[in-house]
Amino acid sequence: MSSMERLEQASVEYADATKRAQEARARLMDAIVQAARDGVRQIQIVRATGYTREAIRQICANAGLTEDPSRS
């Protein structure tokens, strides 16, 4: 396999991996929002995802949750 073929193959593999990562991130964001709507405590979401409390708050706010239901 030539250097150009390896480069092209690596580029295609990278594009595929990027797409899969973006799709997985979208599923994670949806799961975070749904967990918050279902009343899962913010600290539990933080522990499960590794995200900070502020990141969880921003994700929920971006999804239209004006107040974190898990904190009420």
PDB file of N, CA and C in Angstrom:
ATOM      1  N   MET A   1       0.853  -1.172   0.000  1.00  0.00           N
ATOM      2  CA  MET A   1       0.000   0.000   0.000  1.00  0.00           C
ATOM      3  C   MET A   1       0.901   1.238   0.000  1.00  0.00           C
ATOM      4  N   SER A   2       0.590   2.163  -0.874  1.00  0.00           N
ATOM      5  CA  SER A   2       1.413   3.367  -0.992  1.00  0.00           C
ATOM      6  C   SER A   2       1.102   4.348   0.139  1.00  0.00           C
ATOM      7  N   SER A   3       1.962   5.308   0.280  1.00  0.00           N
ATOM      8  CA  SER A   3       1.756   6.341   1.300  1.00  0.00           C
ATOM      9  C   SER A   3       0.450   7.087   1.073  1.00  0.00           C
ATOM     10  N   MET A   4       0.126   7.384  -0.159  1.00  0.00           N
ATOM     11  CA  MET A   4      -1.121   8.097  -0.473  1.00  0.00           C
ATOM     12  C   MET A   4      -2.340   7.243  -0.148  1.00  0.00           C
ATOM     13  N   GLU A   5      -2.254   5.953  -0.446  1.00  0.00           N
ATOM     14  CA  GLU A   5      -3.377   5.064  -0.119  1.00  0.00           C
ATOM     15  C   GLU A   5      -3.582   4.983   1.387  1.00  0.00           C
ATOM     16  N   ARG A   6      -2.483   4.896   2.139  1.00  0.00           N
ATOM     17  CA  ARG A   6      -2.574   4.862   3.609  1.00  0.00           C
ATOM     18  C   ARG A   6      -3.162   6.167   4.137  1.00  0.00           C
ATOM     19  N   LEU A   7      -2.719   7.271   3.557  1.00  0.00           N
ATOM     20  CA  LEU A   7      -3.219   8.578   3.963  1.00  0.00           C
ATOM     21  C   LEU A   7      -4.713   8.702   3.692  1.00  0.00           C
ATOM     22  N   GLU A   8      -5.140   8.299   2.517  1.00  0.00           N
ATOM     23  CA  GLU A   8      -6.561   8.360   2.165  1.00  0.00           C
ATOM     24  C   GLU A   8      -7.387   7.443   3.059  1.00  0.00           C
ATOM     25  N   GLN A   9      -6.890   6.243   3.321  1.00  0.00           N
ATOM     26  CA  GLN A   9      -7.597   5.304   4.192  1.00  0.00           C
ATOM     27  C   GLN A   9      -7.710   5.874   5.607  1.00  0.00           C
ATOM     28  N   ALA A  10      -6.624   6.437   6.107  1.00  0.00           N
ATOM     29  CA  ALA A  10      -6.641   7.018   7.453  1.00  0.00           C
ATOM     30  C   ALA A  10      -7.618   8.186   7.524  1.00  0.00           C
ATOM     31  N   SER A  11      -7.686   8.970   6.467  1.00  0.00           N
ATOM     32  CA  SER A  11      -8.605  10.098   6.423  1.00  0.00           C
ATOM     33  C   SER A  11     -10.057   9.636   6.466  1.00  0.00           C
ATOM     34  N   VAL A  12     -10.375   8.594   5.720  1.00  0.00           N
ATOM     35  CA  VAL A  12     -11.729   8.038   5.726  1.00  0.00           C
ATOM     36  C   VAL A  12     -12.070   7.464   7.103  1.00  0.00           C
ATOM     37  N   GLU A  13     -11.129   6.737   7.686  1.00  0.00           N
ATOM     38  CA  GLU A  13     -11.345   6.162   9.018  1.00  0.00           C
ATOM     39  C   GLU A  13     -11.571   7.259  10.054  1.00  0.00           C
ATOM     40  N   TYR A  14     -10.810   8.332   9.952  1.00  0.00           N
ATOM     41  CA  TYR A  14     -10.954   9.452  10.884  1.00  0.00           C
ATOM     42  C   TYR A  14     -12.328  10.111  10.728  1.00  0.00           C
ATOM     43  N   ALA A  15     -12.756  10.318   9.502  1.00  0.00           N
ATOM     44  CA  ALA A  15     -14.068  10.923   9.253  1.00  0.00           C
ATOM     45  C   ALA A  15     -15.176  10.043   9.820  1.00  0.00           C
ATOM     46  N   ASP A  16     -15.060   8.736   9.636  1.00  0.00           N
ATOM     47  CA  ASP A  16     -16.057   7.808  10.176  1.00  0.00           C
ATOM     48  C   ASP A  16     -16.075   7.850  11.704  1.00  0.00           C
ATOM     49  N   ALA A  17     -14.892   7.875  12.311  1.00  0.00           N
ATOM     50  CA  ALA A  17     -14.802   7.915  13.770  1.00  0.00           C
ATOM     51  C   ALA A  17     -15.371   9.220  14.312  1.00  0.00           C
ATOM     52  N   THR A  18     -15.113  10.310  13.625  1.00  0.00           N
ATOM     53  CA  THR A  18     -15.642  11.612  14.047  1.00  0.00           C
ATOM     54  C   THR A  18     -17.161  11.602  14.009  1.00  0.00           C
ATOM     55  N   LYS A  19     -17.723  11.044  12.958  1.00  0.00           N
ATOM     56  CA  LYS A  19     -19.184  10.967  12.841  1.00  0.00           C
ATOM     57  C   LYS A  19     -19.766  10.114  13.965  1.00  0.00           C
ATOM     58  N   ARG A  20     -19.152   8.971  14.244  1.00  0.00           N
ATOM     59  CA  ARG A  20     -19.643   8.107  15.329  1.00  0.00           C
ATOM     60  C   ARG A  20     -19.535   8.809  16.676  1.00  0.00           C
ATOM     61  N   ALA A  21     -18.467   9.555  16.889  1.00  0.00           N
ATOM     62  CA  ALA A  21     -18.292  10.284  18.148  1.00  0.00           C
ATOM     63  C   ALA A  21     -19.351  11.371  18.299  1.00  0.00           C
ATOM     64  N   GLN A  22     -19.650  12.072  17.227  1.00  0.00           N
ATOM     65  CA  GLN A  22     -20.685  13.110  17.276  1.00  0.00           C
ATOM     66  C   GLN A  22     -22.054  12.498  17.578  1.00  0.00           C
ATOM     67  N   GLU A  23     -22.340  11.356  16.979  1.00  0.00           N
ATOM     68  CA  GLU A  23     -23.618  10.681  17.231  1.00  0.00           C
ATOM     69  C   GLU A  23     -23.699  10.202  18.677  1.00  0.00           C
ATOM     70  N   ALA A  24     -22.596   9.667  19.190  1.00  0.00           N
ATOM     71  CA  ALA A  24     -22.569   9.200  20.582  1.00  0.00           C
ATOM     72  C   ALA A  24     -22.731  10.373  21.537  1.00  0.00           C
ATOM     73  N   ARG A  25     -22.104  11.500  21.228  1.00  0.00           N
ATOM     74  CA  ARG A  25     -22.230  12.689  22.073  1.00  0.00           C
ATOM     75  C   ARG A  25     -23.676  13.171  22.098  1.00  0.00           C
ATOM     76  N   ALA A  26     -24.340  13.163  20.954  1.00  0.00           N
ATOM     77  CA  ALA A  26     -25.748  13.578  20.901  1.00  0.00           C
ATOM     78  C   ALA A  26     -26.616  12.649  21.750  1.00  0.00           C
ATOM     79  N   ARG A  27     -26.343  11.344  21.687  1.00  0.00           N
ATOM     80  CA  ARG A  27     -27.104  10.397  22.517  1.00  0.00           C
ATOM     81  C   ARG A  27     -26.848  10.654  23.994  1.00  0.00           C
ATOM     82  N   LEU A  28     -25.603  10.968  24.350  1.00  0.00           N
ATOM     83  CA  LEU A  28     -25.273  11.265  25.739  1.00  0.00           C
ATOM     84  C   LEU A  28     -25.990  12.527  26.206  1.00  0.00           C
ATOM     85  N   MET A  29     -26.000  13.568  25.391  1.00  0.00           N
ATOM     86  CA  MET A  29     -26.693  14.811  25.759  1.00  0.00           C
ATOM     87  C   MET A  29     -28.180  14.539  25.988  1.00  0.00           C
ATOM     88  N   ASP A  30     -28.788  13.751  25.093  1.00  0.00           N
ATOM     89  CA  ASP A  30     -30.204  13.390  25.248  1.00  0.00           C
ATOM     90  C   ASP A  30     -30.427  12.624  26.540  1.00  0.00           C
ATOM     91  N   ALA A  31     -29.533  11.699  26.852  1.00  0.00           N
ATOM     92  CA  ALA A  31     -29.670  10.896  28.071  1.00  0.00           C
ATOM     93  C   ALA A  31     -29.514  11.766  29.317  1.00  0.00           C
ATOM     94  N   ILE A  32     -28.607  12.725  29.275  1.00  0.00           N
ATOM     95  CA  ILE A  32     -28.422  13.636  30.409  1.00  0.00           C
ATOM     96  C   ILE A  32     -29.687  14.448  30.642  1.00  0.00           C
ATOM     97  N   VAL A  33     -30.228  15.008  29.582  1.00  0.00           N
ATOM     98  CA  VAL A  33     -31.445  15.824  29.703  1.00  0.00           C
ATOM     99  C   VAL A  33     -32.603  14.972  30.212  1.00  0.00           C
ATOM    100  N   GLN A  34     -32.751  13.777  29.666  1.00  0.00           N
ATOM    101  CA  GLN A  34     -33.848  12.917  30.108  1.00  0.00           C
ATOM    102  C   GLN A  34     -33.678  12.530  31.573  1.00  0.00           C
ATOM    103  N   ALA A  35     -32.463  12.239  31.988  1.00  0.00           N
ATOM    104  CA  ALA A  35     -32.218  11.895  33.389  1.00  0.00           C
ATOM    105  C   ALA A  35     -32.603  13.060  34.292  1.00  0.00           C
ATOM    106  N   ALA A  36     -32.221  14.272  33.892  1.00  0.00           N
ATOM    107  CA  ALA A  36     -32.581  15.452  34.690  1.00  0.00           C
ATOM    108  C   ALA A  36     -34.091  15.617  34.750  1.00  0.00           C
ATOM    109  N   ARG A  37     -34.764  15.422  33.621  1.00  0.00           N
ATOM    110  CA  ARG A  37     -36.241  15.524  33.601  1.00  0.00           C
ATOM    111  C   ARG A  37     -36.884  14.453  34.481  1.00  0.00           C
ATOM    112  N   ASP A  38     -36.240  13.292  34.548  1.00  0.00           N
ATOM    113  CA  ASP A  38     -36.777  12.192  35.355  1.00  0.00           C
ATOM    114  C   ASP A  38     -36.462  12.347  36.835  1.00  0.00           C
ATOM    115  N   GLY A  39     -35.744  13.425  37.187  1.00  0.00           N
ATOM    116  CA  GLY A  39     -35.467  13.689  38.583  1.00  0.00           C
ATOM    117  C   GLY A  39     -34.186  13.087  39.126  1.00  0.00           C
ATOM    118  N   VAL A  40     -33.325  12.580  38.251  1.00  0.00           N
ATOM    119  CA  VAL A  40     -32.033  12.060  38.704  1.00  0.00           C
ATOM    120  C   VAL A  40     -31.234  13.238  39.243  1.00  0.00           C
ATOM    121  N   ARG A  41     -30.646  13.064  40.405  1.00  0.00           N
ATOM    122  CA  ARG A  41     -29.894  14.143  41.029  1.00  0.00           C
ATOM    123  C   ARG A  41     -28.681  14.506  40.184  1.00  0.00           C
ATOM    124  N   GLN A  42     -28.391  15.793  40.168  1.00  0.00           N
ATOM    125  CA  GLN A  42     -27.287  16.298  39.363  1.00  0.00           C
ATOM    126  C   GLN A  42     -25.966  15.595  39.707  1.00  0.00           C
ATOM    127  N   ILE A  43     -25.710  15.370  40.958  1.00  0.00           N
ATOM    128  CA  ILE A  43     -24.467  14.717  41.372  1.00  0.00           C
ATOM    129  C   ILE A  43     -24.375  13.297  40.811  1.00  0.00           C
ATOM    130  N   GLN A  44     -25.504  12.621  40.676  1.00  0.00           N
ATOM    131  CA  GLN A  44     -25.504  11.282  40.077  1.00  0.00           C
ATOM    132  C   GLN A  44     -25.165  11.356  38.589  1.00  0.00           C
ATOM    133  N   ILE A  45     -25.694  12.379  37.925  1.00  0.00           N
ATOM    134  CA  ILE A  45     -25.391  12.563  36.505  1.00  0.00           C
ATOM    135  C   ILE A  45     -23.910  12.881  36.338  1.00  0.00           C
ATOM    136  N   VAL A  46     -23.388  13.731  37.224  1.00  0.00           N
ATOM    137  CA  VAL A  46     -21.962  14.078  37.190  1.00  0.00           C
ATOM    138  C   VAL A  46     -21.111  12.822  37.337  1.00  0.00           C
ATOM    139  N   ARG A  47     -21.436  12.003  38.313  1.00  0.00           N
ATOM    140  CA  ARG A  47     -20.652  10.783  38.555  1.00  0.00           C
ATOM    141  C   ARG A  47     -20.735   9.805  37.382  1.00  0.00           C
ATOM    142  N   ALA A  48     -21.901   9.702  36.787  1.00  0.00           N
ATOM    143  CA  ALA A  48     -22.083   8.757  35.683  1.00  0.00           C
ATOM    144  C   ALA A  48     -21.378   9.202  34.406  1.00  0.00           C
ATOM    145  N   THR A  49     -21.286  10.523  34.205  1.00  0.00           N
ATOM    146  CA  THR A  49     -20.748  11.026  32.942  1.00  0.00           C
ATOM    147  C   THR A  49     -19.317  11.541  33.037  1.00  0.00           C
ATOM    148  N   GLY A  50     -18.913  11.974  34.232  1.00  0.00           N
ATOM    149  CA  GLY A  50     -17.612  12.603  34.377  1.00  0.00           C
ATOM    150  C   GLY A  50     -17.626  14.079  34.019  1.00  0.00           C
ATOM    151  N   TYR A  51     -18.792  14.592  33.643  1.00  0.00           N
ATOM    152  CA  TYR A  51     -18.925  16.014  33.340  1.00  0.00           C
ATOM    153  C   TYR A  51     -19.003  16.790  34.646  1.00  0.00           C
ATOM    154  N   THR A  52     -18.691  18.073  34.598  1.00  0.00           N
ATOM    155  CA  THR A  52     -18.811  18.919  35.785  1.00  0.00           C
ATOM    156  C   THR A  52     -20.271  19.291  36.001  1.00  0.00           C
ATOM    157  N   ARG A  53     -20.568  19.755  37.210  1.00  0.00           N
ATOM    158  CA  ARG A  53     -21.932  20.215  37.503  1.00  0.00           C
ATOM    159  C   ARG A  53     -22.318  21.365  36.576  1.00  0.00           C
ATOM    160  N   GLU A  54     -21.367  22.251  36.309  1.00  0.00           N
ATOM    161  CA  GLU A  54     -21.644  23.385  35.425  1.00  0.00           C
ATOM    162  C   GLU A  54     -21.954  22.899  34.007  1.00  0.00           C
ATOM    163  N   ALA A  55     -21.226  21.906  33.523  1.00  0.00           N
ATOM    164  CA  ALA A  55     -21.495  21.369  32.183  1.00  0.00           C
ATOM    165  C   ALA A  55     -22.892  20.758  32.127  1.00  0.00           C
ATOM    166  N   ILE A  56     -23.271  20.033  33.173  1.00  0.00           N
ATOM    167  CA  ILE A  56     -24.613  19.440  33.218  1.00  0.00           C
ATOM    168  C   ILE A  56     -25.665  20.540  33.223  1.00  0.00           C
ATOM    169  N   ARG A  57     -25.424  21.593  34.008  1.00  0.00           N
ATOM    170  CA  ARG A  57     -26.368  22.704  34.057  1.00  0.00           C
ATOM    171  C   ARG A  57     -26.517  23.338  32.674  1.00  0.00           C
ATOM    172  N   GLN A  58     -25.408  23.549  31.977  1.00  0.00           N
ATOM    173  CA  GLN A  58     -25.453  24.152  30.645  1.00  0.00           C
ATOM    174  C   GLN A  58     -26.168  23.259  29.639  1.00  0.00           C
ATOM    175  N   ILE A  59     -25.920  21.972  29.707  1.00  0.00           N
ATOM    176  CA  ILE A  59     -26.585  21.032  28.794  1.00  0.00           C
ATOM    177  C   ILE A  59     -28.086  21.090  28.999  1.00  0.00           C
ATOM    178  N   CYS A  60     -28.500  21.082  30.251  1.00  0.00           N
ATOM    179  CA  CYS A  60     -29.934  21.135  30.555  1.00  0.00           C
ATOM    180  C   CYS A  60     -30.533  22.472  30.134  1.00  0.00           C
ATOM    181  N   ALA A  61     -29.822  23.561  30.379  1.00  0.00           N
ATOM    182  CA  ALA A  61     -30.311  24.883  29.973  1.00  0.00           C
ATOM    183  C   ALA A  61     -30.443  24.972  28.452  1.00  0.00           C
ATOM    184  N   ASN A  62     -29.477  24.431  27.732  1.00  0.00           N
ATOM    185  CA  ASN A  62     -29.535  24.443  26.271  1.00  0.00           C
ATOM    186  C   ASN A  62     -30.696  23.623  25.730  1.00  0.00           C
ATOM    187  N   ALA A  63     -31.159  22.657  26.526  1.00  0.00           N
ATOM    188  CA  ALA A  63     -32.285  21.825  26.113  1.00  0.00           C
ATOM    189  C   ALA A  63     -33.612  22.438  26.538  1.00  0.00           C
ATOM    190  N   GLY A  64     -33.545  23.612  27.155  1.00  0.00           N
ATOM    191  CA  GLY A  64     -34.781  24.303  27.512  1.00  0.00           C
ATOM    192  C   GLY A  64     -35.231  24.085  28.949  1.00  0.00           C
ATOM    193  N   LEU A  65     -34.439  23.387  29.734  1.00  0.00           N
ATOM    194  CA  LEU A  65     -34.775  23.236  31.147  1.00  0.00           C
ATOM    195  C   LEU A  65     -34.300  24.498  31.852  1.00  0.00           C
ATOM    196  N   THR A  66     -35.240  25.303  32.301  1.00  0.00           N
ATOM    197  CA  THR A  66     -34.871  26.567  32.926  1.00  0.00           C
ATOM    198  C   THR A  66     -34.369  26.363  34.348  1.00  0.00           C
ATOM    199  N   GLU A  67     -34.771  25.286  34.959  1.00  0.00           N
ATOM    200  CA  GLU A  67     -34.321  24.955  36.308  1.00  0.00           C
ATOM    201  C   GLU A  67     -34.010  23.474  36.324  1.00  0.00           C
ATOM    202  N   ASP A  68     -32.948  23.100  36.974  1.00  0.00           N
ATOM    203  CA  ASP A  68     -32.568  21.687  37.055  1.00  0.00           C
ATOM    204  C   ASP A  68     -33.567  20.959  37.944  1.00  0.00           C
ATOM    205  N   PRO A  69     -34.424  20.092  37.353  1.00  0.00           N
ATOM    206  CA  PRO A  69     -35.431  19.399  38.153  1.00  0.00           C
ATOM    207  C   PRO A  69     -34.838  18.535  39.273  1.00  0.00           C
ATOM    208  N   SER A  70     -33.603  18.092  39.088  1.00  0.00           N
ATOM    209  CA  SER A  70     -33.006  17.223  40.097  1.00  0.00           C
ATOM    210  C   SER A  70     -32.575  18.001  41.339  1.00  0.00           C
ATOM    211  N   ARG A  71     -32.618  19.314  41.280  1.00  0.00           N
ATOM    212  CA  ARG A  71     -32.207  20.122  42.431  1.00  0.00           C
ATOM    213  C   ARG A  71     -33.400  20.669  43.195  1.00  0.00           C
ATOM    214  N   SER A  72     -34.625  20.462  42.691  1.00  0.00           N
ATOM    215  CA  SER A  72     -35.791  21.006  43.389  1.00  0.00           C
ATOM    216  C   SER A  72     -36.299  20.069  44.460  1.00  0.00           C
TER     217      SER A  72
END
